[in-house]
PDB file of C-alpha atoms in Angstrom:
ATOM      1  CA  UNK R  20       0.000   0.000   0.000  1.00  0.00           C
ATOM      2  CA  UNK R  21       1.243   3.675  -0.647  1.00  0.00           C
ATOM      3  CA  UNK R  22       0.331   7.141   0.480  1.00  0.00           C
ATOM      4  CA  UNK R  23      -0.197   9.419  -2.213  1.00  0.00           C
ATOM      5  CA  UNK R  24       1.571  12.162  -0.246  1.00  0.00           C
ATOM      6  CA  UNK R  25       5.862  11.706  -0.528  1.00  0.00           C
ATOM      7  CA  UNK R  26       8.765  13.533  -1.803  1.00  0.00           C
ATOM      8  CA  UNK R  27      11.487  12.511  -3.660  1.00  0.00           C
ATOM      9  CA  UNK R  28      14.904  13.639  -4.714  1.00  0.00           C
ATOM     10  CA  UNK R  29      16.746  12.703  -7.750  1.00  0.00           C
ATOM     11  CA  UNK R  30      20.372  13.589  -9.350  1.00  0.00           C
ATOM     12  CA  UNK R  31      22.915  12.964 -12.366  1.00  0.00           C
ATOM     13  CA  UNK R  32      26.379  14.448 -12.840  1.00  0.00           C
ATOM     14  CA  UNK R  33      28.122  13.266 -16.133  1.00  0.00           C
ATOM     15  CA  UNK R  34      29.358  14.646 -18.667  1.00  0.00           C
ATOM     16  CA  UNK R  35      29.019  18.465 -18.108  1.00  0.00           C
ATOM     17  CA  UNK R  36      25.610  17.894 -16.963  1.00  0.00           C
ATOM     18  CA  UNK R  37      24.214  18.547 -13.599  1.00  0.00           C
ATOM     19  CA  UNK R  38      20.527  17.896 -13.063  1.00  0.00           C
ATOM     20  CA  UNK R  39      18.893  17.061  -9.989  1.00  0.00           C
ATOM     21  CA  UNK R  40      15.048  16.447  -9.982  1.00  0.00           C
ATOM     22  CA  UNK R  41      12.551  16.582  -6.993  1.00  0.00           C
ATOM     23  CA  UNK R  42       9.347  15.481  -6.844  1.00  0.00           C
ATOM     24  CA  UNK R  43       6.377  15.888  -4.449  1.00  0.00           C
ATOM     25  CA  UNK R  44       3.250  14.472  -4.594  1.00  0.00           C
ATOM     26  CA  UNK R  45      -0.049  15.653  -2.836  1.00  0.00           C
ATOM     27  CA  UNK R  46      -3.836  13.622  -2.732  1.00  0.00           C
ATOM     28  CA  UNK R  47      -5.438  14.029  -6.087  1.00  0.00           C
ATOM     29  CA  UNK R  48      -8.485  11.290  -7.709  1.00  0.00           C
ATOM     30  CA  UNK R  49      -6.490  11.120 -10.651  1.00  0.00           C
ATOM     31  CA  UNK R  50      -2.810  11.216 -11.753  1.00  0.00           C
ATOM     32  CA  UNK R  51      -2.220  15.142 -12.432  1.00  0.00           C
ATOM     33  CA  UNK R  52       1.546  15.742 -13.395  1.00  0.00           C
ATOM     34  CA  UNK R  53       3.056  19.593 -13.822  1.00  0.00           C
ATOM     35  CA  UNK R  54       6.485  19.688 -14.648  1.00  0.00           C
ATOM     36  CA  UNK R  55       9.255  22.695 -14.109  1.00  0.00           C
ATOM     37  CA  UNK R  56      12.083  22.341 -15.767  1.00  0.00           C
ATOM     38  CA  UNK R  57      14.421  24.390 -18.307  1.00  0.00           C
ATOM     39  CA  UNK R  58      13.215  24.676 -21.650  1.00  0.00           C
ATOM     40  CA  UNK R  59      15.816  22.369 -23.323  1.00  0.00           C
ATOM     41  CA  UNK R  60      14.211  19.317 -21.883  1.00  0.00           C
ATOM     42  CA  UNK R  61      10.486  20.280 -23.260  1.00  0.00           C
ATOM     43  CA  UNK R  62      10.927  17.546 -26.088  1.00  0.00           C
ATOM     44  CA  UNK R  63      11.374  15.149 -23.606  1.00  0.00           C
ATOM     45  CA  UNK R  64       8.487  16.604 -21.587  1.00  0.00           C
ATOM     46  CA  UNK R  65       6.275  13.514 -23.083  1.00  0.00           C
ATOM     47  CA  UNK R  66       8.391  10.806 -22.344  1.00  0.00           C
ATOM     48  CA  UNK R  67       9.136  11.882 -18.826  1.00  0.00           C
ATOM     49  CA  UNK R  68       5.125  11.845 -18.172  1.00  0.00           C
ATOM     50  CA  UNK R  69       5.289   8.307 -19.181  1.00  0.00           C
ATOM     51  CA  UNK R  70       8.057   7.709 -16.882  1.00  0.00           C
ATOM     52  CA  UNK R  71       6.061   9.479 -13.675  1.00  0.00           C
ATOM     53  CA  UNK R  72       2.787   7.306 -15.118  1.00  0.00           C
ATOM     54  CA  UNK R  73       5.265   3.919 -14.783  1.00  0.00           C
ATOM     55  CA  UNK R  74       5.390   4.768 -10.822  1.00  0.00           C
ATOM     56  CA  UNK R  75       2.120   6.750 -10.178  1.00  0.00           C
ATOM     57  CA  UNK R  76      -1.318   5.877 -10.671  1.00  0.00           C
ATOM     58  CA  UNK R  77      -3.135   8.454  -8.442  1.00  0.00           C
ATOM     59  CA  UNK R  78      -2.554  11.797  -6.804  1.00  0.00           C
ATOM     60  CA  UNK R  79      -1.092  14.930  -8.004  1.00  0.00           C
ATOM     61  CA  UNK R  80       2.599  15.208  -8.733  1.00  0.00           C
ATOM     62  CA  UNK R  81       4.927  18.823  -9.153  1.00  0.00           C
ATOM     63  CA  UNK R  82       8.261  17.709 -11.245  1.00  0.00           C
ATOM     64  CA  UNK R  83      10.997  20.192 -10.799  1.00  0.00           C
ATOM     65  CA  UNK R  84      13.773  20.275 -12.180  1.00  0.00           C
ATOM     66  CA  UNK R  85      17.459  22.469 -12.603  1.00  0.00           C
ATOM     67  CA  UNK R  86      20.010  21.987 -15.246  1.00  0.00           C
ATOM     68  CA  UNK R  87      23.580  23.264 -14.790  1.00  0.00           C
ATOM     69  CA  UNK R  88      25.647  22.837 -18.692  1.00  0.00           C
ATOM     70  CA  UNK R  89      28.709  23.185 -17.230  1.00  0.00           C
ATOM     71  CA  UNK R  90      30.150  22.304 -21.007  1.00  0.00           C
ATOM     72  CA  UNK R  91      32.799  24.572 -22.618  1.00  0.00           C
ATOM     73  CA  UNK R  92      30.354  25.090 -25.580  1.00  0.00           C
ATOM     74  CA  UNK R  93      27.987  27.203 -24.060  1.00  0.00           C
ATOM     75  CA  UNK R  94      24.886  29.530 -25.995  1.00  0.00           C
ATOM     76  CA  UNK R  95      25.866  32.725 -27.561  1.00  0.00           C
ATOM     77  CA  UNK R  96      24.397  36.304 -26.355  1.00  0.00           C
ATOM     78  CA  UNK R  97      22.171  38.245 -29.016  1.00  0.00           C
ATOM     79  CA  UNK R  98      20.165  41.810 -28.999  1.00  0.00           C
ATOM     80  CA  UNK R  99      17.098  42.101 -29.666  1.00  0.00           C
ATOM     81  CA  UNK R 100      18.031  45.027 -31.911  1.00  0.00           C
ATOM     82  CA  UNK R 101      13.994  46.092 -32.660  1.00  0.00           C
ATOM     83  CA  UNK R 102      13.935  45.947 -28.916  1.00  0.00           C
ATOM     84  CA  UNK R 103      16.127  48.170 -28.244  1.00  0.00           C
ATOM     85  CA  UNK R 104      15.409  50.386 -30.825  1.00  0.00           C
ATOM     86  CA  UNK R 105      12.017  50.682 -29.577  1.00  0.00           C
ATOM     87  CA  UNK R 106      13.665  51.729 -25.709  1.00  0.00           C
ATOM     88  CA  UNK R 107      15.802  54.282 -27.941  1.00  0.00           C
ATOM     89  CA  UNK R 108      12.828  55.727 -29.299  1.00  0.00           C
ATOM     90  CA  UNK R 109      10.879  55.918 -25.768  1.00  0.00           C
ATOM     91  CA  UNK R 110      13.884  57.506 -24.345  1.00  0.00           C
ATOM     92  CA  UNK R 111      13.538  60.214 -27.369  1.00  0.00           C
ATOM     93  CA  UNK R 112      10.382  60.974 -26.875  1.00  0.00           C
ATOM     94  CA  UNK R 113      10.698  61.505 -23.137  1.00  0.00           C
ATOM     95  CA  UNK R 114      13.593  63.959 -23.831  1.00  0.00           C
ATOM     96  CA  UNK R 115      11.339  66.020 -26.437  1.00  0.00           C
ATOM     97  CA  UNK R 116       8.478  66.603 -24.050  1.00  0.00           C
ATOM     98  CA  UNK R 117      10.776  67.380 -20.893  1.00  0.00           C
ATOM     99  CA  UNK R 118      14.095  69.294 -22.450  1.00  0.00           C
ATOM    100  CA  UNK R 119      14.781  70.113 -19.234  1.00  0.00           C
ATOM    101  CA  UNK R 120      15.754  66.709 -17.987  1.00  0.00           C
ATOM    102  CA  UNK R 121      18.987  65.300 -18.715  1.00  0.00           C
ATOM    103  CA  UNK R 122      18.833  62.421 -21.755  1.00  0.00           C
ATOM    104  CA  UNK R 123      21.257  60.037 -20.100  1.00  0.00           C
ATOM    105  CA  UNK R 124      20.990  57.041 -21.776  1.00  0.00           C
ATOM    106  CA  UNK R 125      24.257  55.401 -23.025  1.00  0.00           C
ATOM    107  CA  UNK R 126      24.984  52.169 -24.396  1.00  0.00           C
ATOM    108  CA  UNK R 127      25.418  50.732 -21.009  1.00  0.00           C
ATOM    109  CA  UNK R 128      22.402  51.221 -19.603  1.00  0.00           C
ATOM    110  CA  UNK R 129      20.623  50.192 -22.895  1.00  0.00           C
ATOM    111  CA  UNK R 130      22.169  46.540 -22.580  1.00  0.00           C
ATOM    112  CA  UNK R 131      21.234  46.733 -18.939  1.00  0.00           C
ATOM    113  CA  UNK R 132      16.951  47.032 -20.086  1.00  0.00           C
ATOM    114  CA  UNK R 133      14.964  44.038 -19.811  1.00  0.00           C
ATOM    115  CA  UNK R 134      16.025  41.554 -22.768  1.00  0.00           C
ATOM    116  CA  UNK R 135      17.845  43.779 -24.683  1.00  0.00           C
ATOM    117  CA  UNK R 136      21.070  41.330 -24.231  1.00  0.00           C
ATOM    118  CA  UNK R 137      19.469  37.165 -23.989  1.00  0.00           C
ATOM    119  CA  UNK R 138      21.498  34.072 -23.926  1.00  0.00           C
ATOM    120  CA  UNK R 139      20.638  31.479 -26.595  1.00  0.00           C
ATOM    121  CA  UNK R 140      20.509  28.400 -24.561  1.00  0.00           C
ATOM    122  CA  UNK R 141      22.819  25.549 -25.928  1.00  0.00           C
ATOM    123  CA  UNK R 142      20.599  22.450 -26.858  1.00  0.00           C
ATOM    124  CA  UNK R 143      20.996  19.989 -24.344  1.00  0.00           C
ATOM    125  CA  UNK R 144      23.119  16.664 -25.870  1.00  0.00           C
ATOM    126  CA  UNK R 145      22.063  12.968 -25.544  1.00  0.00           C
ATOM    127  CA  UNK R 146      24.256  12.865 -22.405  1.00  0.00           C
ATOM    128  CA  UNK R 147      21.639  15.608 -20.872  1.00  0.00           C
ATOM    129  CA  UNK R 148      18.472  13.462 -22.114  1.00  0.00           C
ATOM    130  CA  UNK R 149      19.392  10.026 -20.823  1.00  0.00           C
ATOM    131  CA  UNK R 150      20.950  12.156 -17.515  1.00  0.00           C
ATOM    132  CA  UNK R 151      17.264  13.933 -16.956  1.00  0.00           C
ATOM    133  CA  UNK R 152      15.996  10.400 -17.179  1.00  0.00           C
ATOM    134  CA  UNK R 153      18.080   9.213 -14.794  1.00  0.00           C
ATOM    135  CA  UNK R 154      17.574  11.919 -12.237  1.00  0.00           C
ATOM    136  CA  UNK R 155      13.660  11.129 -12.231  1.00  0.00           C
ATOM    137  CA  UNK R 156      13.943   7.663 -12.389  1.00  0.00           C
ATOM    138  CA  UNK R 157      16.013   7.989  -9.043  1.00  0.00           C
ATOM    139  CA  UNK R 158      13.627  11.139  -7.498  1.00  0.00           C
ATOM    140  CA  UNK R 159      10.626   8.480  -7.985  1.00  0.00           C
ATOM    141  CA  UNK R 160      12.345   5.483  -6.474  1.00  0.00           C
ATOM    142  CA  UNK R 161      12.903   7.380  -3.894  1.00  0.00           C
ATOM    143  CA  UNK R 162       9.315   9.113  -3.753  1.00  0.00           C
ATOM    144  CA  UNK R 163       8.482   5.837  -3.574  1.00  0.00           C
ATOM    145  CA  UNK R 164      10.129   5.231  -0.859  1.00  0.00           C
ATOM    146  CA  UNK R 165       8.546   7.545   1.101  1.00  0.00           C
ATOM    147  CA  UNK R 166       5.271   6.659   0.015  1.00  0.00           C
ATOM    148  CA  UNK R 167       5.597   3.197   0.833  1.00  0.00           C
ATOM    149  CA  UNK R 168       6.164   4.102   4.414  1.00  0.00           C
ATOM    150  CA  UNK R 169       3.315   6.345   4.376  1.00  0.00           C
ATOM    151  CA  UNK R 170       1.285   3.919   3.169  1.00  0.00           C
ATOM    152  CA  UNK R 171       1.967   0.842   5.785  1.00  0.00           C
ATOM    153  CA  UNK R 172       1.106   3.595   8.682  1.00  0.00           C
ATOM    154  CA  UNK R 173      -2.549   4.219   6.899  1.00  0.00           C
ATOM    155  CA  UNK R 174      -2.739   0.590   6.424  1.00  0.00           C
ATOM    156  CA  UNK R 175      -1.950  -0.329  10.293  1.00  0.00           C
ATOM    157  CA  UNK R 176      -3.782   2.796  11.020  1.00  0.00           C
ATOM    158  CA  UNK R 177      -7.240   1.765   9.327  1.00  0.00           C
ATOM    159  CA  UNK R 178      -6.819  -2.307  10.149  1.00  0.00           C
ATOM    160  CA  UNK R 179      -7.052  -1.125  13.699  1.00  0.00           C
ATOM    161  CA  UNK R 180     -10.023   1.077  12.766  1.00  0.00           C
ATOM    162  CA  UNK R 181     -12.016  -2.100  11.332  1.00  0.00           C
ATOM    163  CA  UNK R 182     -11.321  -4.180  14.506  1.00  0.00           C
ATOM    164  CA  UNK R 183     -13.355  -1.300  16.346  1.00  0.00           C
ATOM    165  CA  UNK R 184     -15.836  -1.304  13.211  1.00  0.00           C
ATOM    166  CA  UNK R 185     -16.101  -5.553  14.318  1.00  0.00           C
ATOM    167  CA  UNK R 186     -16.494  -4.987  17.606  1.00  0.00           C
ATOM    168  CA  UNK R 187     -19.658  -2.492  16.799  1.00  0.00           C
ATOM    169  CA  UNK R 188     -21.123  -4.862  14.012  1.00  0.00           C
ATOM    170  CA  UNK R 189     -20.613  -7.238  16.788  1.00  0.00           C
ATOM    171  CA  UNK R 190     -22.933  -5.443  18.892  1.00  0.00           C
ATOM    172  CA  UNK R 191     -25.888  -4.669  16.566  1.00  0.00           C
ATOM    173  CA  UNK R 192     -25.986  -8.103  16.000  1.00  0.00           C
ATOM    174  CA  UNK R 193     -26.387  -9.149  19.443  1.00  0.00           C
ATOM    175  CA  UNK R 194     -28.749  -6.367  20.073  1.00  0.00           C
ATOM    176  CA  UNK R 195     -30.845  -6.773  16.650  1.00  0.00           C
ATOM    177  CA  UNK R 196     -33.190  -9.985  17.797  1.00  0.00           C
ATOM    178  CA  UNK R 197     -33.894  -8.206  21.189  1.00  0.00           C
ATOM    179  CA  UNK R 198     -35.429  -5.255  18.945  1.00  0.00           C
ATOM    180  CA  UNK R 199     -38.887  -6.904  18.270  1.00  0.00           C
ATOM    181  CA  UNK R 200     -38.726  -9.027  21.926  1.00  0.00           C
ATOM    182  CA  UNK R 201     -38.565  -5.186  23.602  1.00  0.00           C
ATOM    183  CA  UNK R 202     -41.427  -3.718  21.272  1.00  0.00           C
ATOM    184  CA  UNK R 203     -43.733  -6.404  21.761  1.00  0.00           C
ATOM    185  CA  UNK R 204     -43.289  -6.475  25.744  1.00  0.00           C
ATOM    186  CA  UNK R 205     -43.550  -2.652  25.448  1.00  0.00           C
ATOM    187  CA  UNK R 206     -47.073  -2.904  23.155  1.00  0.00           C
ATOM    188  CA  UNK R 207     -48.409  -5.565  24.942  1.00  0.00           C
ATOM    189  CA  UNK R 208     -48.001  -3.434  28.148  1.00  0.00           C
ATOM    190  CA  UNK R 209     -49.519  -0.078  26.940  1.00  0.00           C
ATOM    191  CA  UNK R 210     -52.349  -1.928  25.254  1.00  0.00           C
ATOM    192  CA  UNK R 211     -52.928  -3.550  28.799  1.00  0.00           C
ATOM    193  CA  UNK R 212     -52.935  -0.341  30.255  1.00  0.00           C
ATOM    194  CA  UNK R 213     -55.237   1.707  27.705  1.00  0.00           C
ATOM    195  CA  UNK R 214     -57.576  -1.420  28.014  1.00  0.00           C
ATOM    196  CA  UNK R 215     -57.626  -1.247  31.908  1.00  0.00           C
ATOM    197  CA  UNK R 216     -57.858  -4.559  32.522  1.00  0.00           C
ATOM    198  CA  UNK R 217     -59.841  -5.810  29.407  1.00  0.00           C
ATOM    199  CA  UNK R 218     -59.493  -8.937  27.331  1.00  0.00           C
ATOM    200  CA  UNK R 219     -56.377  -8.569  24.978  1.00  0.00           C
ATOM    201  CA  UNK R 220     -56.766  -9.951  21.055  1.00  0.00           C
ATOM    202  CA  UNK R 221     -53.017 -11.764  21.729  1.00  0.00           C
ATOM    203  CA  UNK R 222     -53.455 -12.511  17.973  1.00  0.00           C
ATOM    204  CA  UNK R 223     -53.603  -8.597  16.549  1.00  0.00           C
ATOM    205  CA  UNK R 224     -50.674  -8.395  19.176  1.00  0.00           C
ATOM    206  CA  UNK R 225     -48.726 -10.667  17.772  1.00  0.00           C
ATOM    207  CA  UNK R 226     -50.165  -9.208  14.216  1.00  0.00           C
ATOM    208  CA  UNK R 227     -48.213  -5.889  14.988  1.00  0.00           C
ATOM    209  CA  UNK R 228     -45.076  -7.287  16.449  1.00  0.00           C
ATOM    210  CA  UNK R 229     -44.701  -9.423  13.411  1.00  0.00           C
ATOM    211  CA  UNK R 230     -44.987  -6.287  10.808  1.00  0.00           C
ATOM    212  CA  UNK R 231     -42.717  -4.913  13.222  1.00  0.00           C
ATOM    213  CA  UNK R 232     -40.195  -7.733  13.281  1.00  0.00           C
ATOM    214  CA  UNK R 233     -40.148  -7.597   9.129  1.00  0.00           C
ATOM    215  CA  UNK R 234     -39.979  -3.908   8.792  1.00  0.00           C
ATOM    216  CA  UNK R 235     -36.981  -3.386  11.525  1.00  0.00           C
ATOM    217  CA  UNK R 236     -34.645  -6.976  10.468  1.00  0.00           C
ATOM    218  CA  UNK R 237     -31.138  -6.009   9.353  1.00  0.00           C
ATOM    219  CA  UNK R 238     -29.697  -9.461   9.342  1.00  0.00           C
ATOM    220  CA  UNK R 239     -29.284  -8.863   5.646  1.00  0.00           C
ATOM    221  CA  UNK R 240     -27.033  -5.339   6.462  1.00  0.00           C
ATOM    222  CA  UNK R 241     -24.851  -7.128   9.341  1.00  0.00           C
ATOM    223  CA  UNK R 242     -24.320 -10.149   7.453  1.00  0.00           C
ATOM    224  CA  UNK R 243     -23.045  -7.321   4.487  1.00  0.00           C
ATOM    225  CA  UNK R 244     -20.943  -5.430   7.048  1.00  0.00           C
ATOM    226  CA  UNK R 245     -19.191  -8.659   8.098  1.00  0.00           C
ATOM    227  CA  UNK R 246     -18.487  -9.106   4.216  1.00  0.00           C
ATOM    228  CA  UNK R 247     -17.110  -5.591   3.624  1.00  0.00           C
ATOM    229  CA  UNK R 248     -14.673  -6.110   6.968  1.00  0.00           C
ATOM    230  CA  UNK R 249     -12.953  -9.186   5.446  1.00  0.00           C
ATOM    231  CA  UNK R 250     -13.133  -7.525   2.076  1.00  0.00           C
ATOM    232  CA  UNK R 251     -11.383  -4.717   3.197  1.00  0.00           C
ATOM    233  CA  UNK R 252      -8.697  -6.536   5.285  1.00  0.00           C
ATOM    234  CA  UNK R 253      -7.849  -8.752   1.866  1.00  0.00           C
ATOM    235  CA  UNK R 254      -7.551  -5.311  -0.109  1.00  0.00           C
ATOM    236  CA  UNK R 255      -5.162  -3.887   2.255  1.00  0.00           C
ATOM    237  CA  UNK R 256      -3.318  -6.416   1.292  1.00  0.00           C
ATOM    238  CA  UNK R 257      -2.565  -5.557  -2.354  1.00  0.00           C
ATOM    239  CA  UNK R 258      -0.918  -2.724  -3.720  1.00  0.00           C
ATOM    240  CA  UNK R 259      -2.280  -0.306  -5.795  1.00  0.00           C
ATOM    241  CA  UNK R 260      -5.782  -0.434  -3.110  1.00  0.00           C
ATOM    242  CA  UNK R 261      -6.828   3.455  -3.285  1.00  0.00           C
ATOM    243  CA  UNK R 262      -9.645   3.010  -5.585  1.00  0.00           C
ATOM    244  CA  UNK R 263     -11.489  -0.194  -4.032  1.00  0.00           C
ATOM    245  CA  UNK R 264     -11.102   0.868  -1.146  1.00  0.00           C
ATOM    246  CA  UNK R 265     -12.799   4.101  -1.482  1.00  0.00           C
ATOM    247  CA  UNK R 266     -15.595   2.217  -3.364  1.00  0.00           C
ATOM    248  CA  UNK R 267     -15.750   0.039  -0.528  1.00  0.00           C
ATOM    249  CA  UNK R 268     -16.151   1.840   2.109  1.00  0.00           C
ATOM    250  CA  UNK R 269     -19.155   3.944   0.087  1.00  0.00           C
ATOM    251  CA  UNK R 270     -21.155   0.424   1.077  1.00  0.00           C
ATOM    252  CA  UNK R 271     -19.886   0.340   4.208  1.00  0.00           C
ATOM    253  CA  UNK R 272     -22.059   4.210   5.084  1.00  0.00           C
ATOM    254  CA  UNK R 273     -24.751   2.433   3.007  1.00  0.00           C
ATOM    255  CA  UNK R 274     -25.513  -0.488   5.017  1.00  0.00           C
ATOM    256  CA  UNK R 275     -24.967   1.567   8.448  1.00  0.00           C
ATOM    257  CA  UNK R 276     -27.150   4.318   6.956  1.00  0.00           C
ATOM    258  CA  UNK R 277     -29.713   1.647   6.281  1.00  0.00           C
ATOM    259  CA  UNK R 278     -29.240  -0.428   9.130  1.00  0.00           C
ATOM    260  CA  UNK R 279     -29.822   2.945  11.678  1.00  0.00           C
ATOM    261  CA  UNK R 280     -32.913   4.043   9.523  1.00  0.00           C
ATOM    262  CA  UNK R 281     -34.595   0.359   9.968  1.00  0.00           C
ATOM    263  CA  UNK R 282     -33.544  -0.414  13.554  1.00  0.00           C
ATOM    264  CA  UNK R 283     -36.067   1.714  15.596  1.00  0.00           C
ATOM    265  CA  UNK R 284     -34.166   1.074  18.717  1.00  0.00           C
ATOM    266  CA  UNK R 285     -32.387   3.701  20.680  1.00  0.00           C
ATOM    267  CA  UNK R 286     -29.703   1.565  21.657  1.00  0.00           C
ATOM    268  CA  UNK R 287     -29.219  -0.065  18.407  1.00  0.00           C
ATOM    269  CA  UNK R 288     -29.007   3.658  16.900  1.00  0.00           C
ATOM    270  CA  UNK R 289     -26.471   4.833  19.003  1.00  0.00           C
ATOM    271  CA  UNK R 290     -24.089   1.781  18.400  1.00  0.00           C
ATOM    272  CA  UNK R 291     -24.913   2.497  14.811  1.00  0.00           C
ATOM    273  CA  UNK R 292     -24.036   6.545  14.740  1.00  0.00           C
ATOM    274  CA  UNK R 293     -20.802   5.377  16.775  1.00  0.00           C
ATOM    275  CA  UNK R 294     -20.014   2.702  13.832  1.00  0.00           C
ATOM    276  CA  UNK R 295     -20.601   5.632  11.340  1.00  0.00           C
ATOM    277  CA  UNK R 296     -18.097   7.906  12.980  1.00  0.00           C
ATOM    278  CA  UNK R 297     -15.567   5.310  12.330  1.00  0.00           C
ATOM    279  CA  UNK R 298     -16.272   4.355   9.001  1.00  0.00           C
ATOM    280  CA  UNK R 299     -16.153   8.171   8.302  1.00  0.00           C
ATOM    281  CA  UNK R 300     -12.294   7.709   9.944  1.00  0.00           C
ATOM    282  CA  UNK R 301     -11.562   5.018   7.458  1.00  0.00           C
ATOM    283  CA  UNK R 302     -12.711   7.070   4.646  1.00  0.00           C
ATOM    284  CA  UNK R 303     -10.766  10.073   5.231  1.00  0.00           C
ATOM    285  CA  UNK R 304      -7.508   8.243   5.585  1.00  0.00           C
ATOM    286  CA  UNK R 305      -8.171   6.107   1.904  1.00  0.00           C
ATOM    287  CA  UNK R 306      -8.045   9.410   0.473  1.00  0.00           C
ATOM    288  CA  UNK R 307      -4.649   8.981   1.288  1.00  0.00           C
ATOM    289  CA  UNK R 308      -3.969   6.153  -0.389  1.00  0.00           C
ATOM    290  CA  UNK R 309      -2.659   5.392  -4.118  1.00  0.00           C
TER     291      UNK R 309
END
């Protein structure tokens, strides 16, 4: 099992190349990548995604990553001669309509505007391809890692969150036959008492209490709460669980919702609001996981 949260940390150093890669990954329903990286690797951009999709199935992943050529080929400077033509002009124009301010541009400052001067990056070589490959194969082994760890706490975390579920499923079902035993004693006293001492039709009593008996049964919920328990402990032990697990525990609200809504019992309810509070538990922390 894995946590979709992690960071790792990844980095190459051959052949004039320096790249290190980090990546950190944060709960999302689907795999979401964004990448940051200099623009000489955007060809690869593609084949990195499949890369990240070869590790990640879920959750939402930032790639950054830095590039140091330290090559003695290196990009050439140009101007961007309209550019600064344009800033010439401006600076012109300024002097015109206030002659009494001092027109100081020089050549200096010109090259010192905003992208006047800009470096022509040098294309990155095969060397920097397979090394940016490298670098993220390493930042995701150890993302994963990370995750992993993450992932056996949640999975520790939520099998000792079903054994509490059990132990509540445990004790709807040994309330759940006393349900129609309590109503009938309780009818069959206030129909005594509203008939002040008058025969009793034992037969319309035991009419009601059998209505009663149909209407509030939830054997068929417990014995699907039992199922989704051992369900969910043979999930947690596979890997990529995220998904059925989420899925899963949707039925597990369903059959508590149901069995609270059929159970007319005040006891029984309580047990089952308290077995809802947990299951809500459970469900946040498979959020968490891939």
């Amino acid at each position: 099992m894995f946590s979709m949260t992690g960071y790792g940390k990844g980095t190459y150093d051959k052949g004039g190349a320096e790249i290190v890669c980090e990546i950190k990954t944060v709960n999302n329903r689907y795999l979401d990548v964004s990448f940051k990286m200099p623009r000489v690797f955007l060809p690869l951009e593609e084949t990195l995604r499949e890369i990240v999709r070869s590790y990640l199935t879920r959750g939402h992943a930032d790639v950054f990553i830095s590039y140091k050529d330290k090559r003695e080929t290196r990009g050439d400077f140009f101007v961007d001669l309209p550019l600064a033509k344009s800033y010439v002009r401006a600076a012109q124009t300024l002097a015109n309509a206030f002659p009494e301010a001092e027109n100081d541009l020089t050549l200096t400052a010109l090259m010192k505007l905003p992208d006047v001067i800009k470096t022509e990056e040098a294309d990155a070589d095969d060397t920097a391809g397979e090394g940016v490959k490298e670098a993220l194969c390493a930042a995701l082994g150890n993302l994963n890692v990370m995750r992993k760890k993450e992932g056996e706490k949640l999975k520790n975390d939520m099998l000792s969150r079903m054994v509490t579920i059990e132990n509540y499923v445990n004790d709807i079902a040994l309330r759940a036959p006393l349900v129609a035993k309590d109503y009938f004693e309780k009818l069959t006293a206030r129909v005594k008492e509203a008939l002040s001492g008058a025969a009793i039709d034992e037969g319309r009593l035991l009419t009601e209490a059998a209505v009663f008996t149909d209407k509030s049964n939830i054997d068929e919920e417990i014995t699907r709460l039992y199922s989704h328990i051992a369900q969910f402990r043979a999930i947690c032990e596979e890997g990529v669980v995220g998904r059925k697990l989420d899925f899963l525990v949707q039925e597990f609200n369903r059959e508590a919702n149901t069995a609270c809504s059929k159970s007319n019992d005040a006891a029984l309810t309580k047990t089952g609001l308290a077995l809802k509070n947990e299951i809500e538990k459970v469900r946040e922390q498979v959020q968490n996981v891939e």
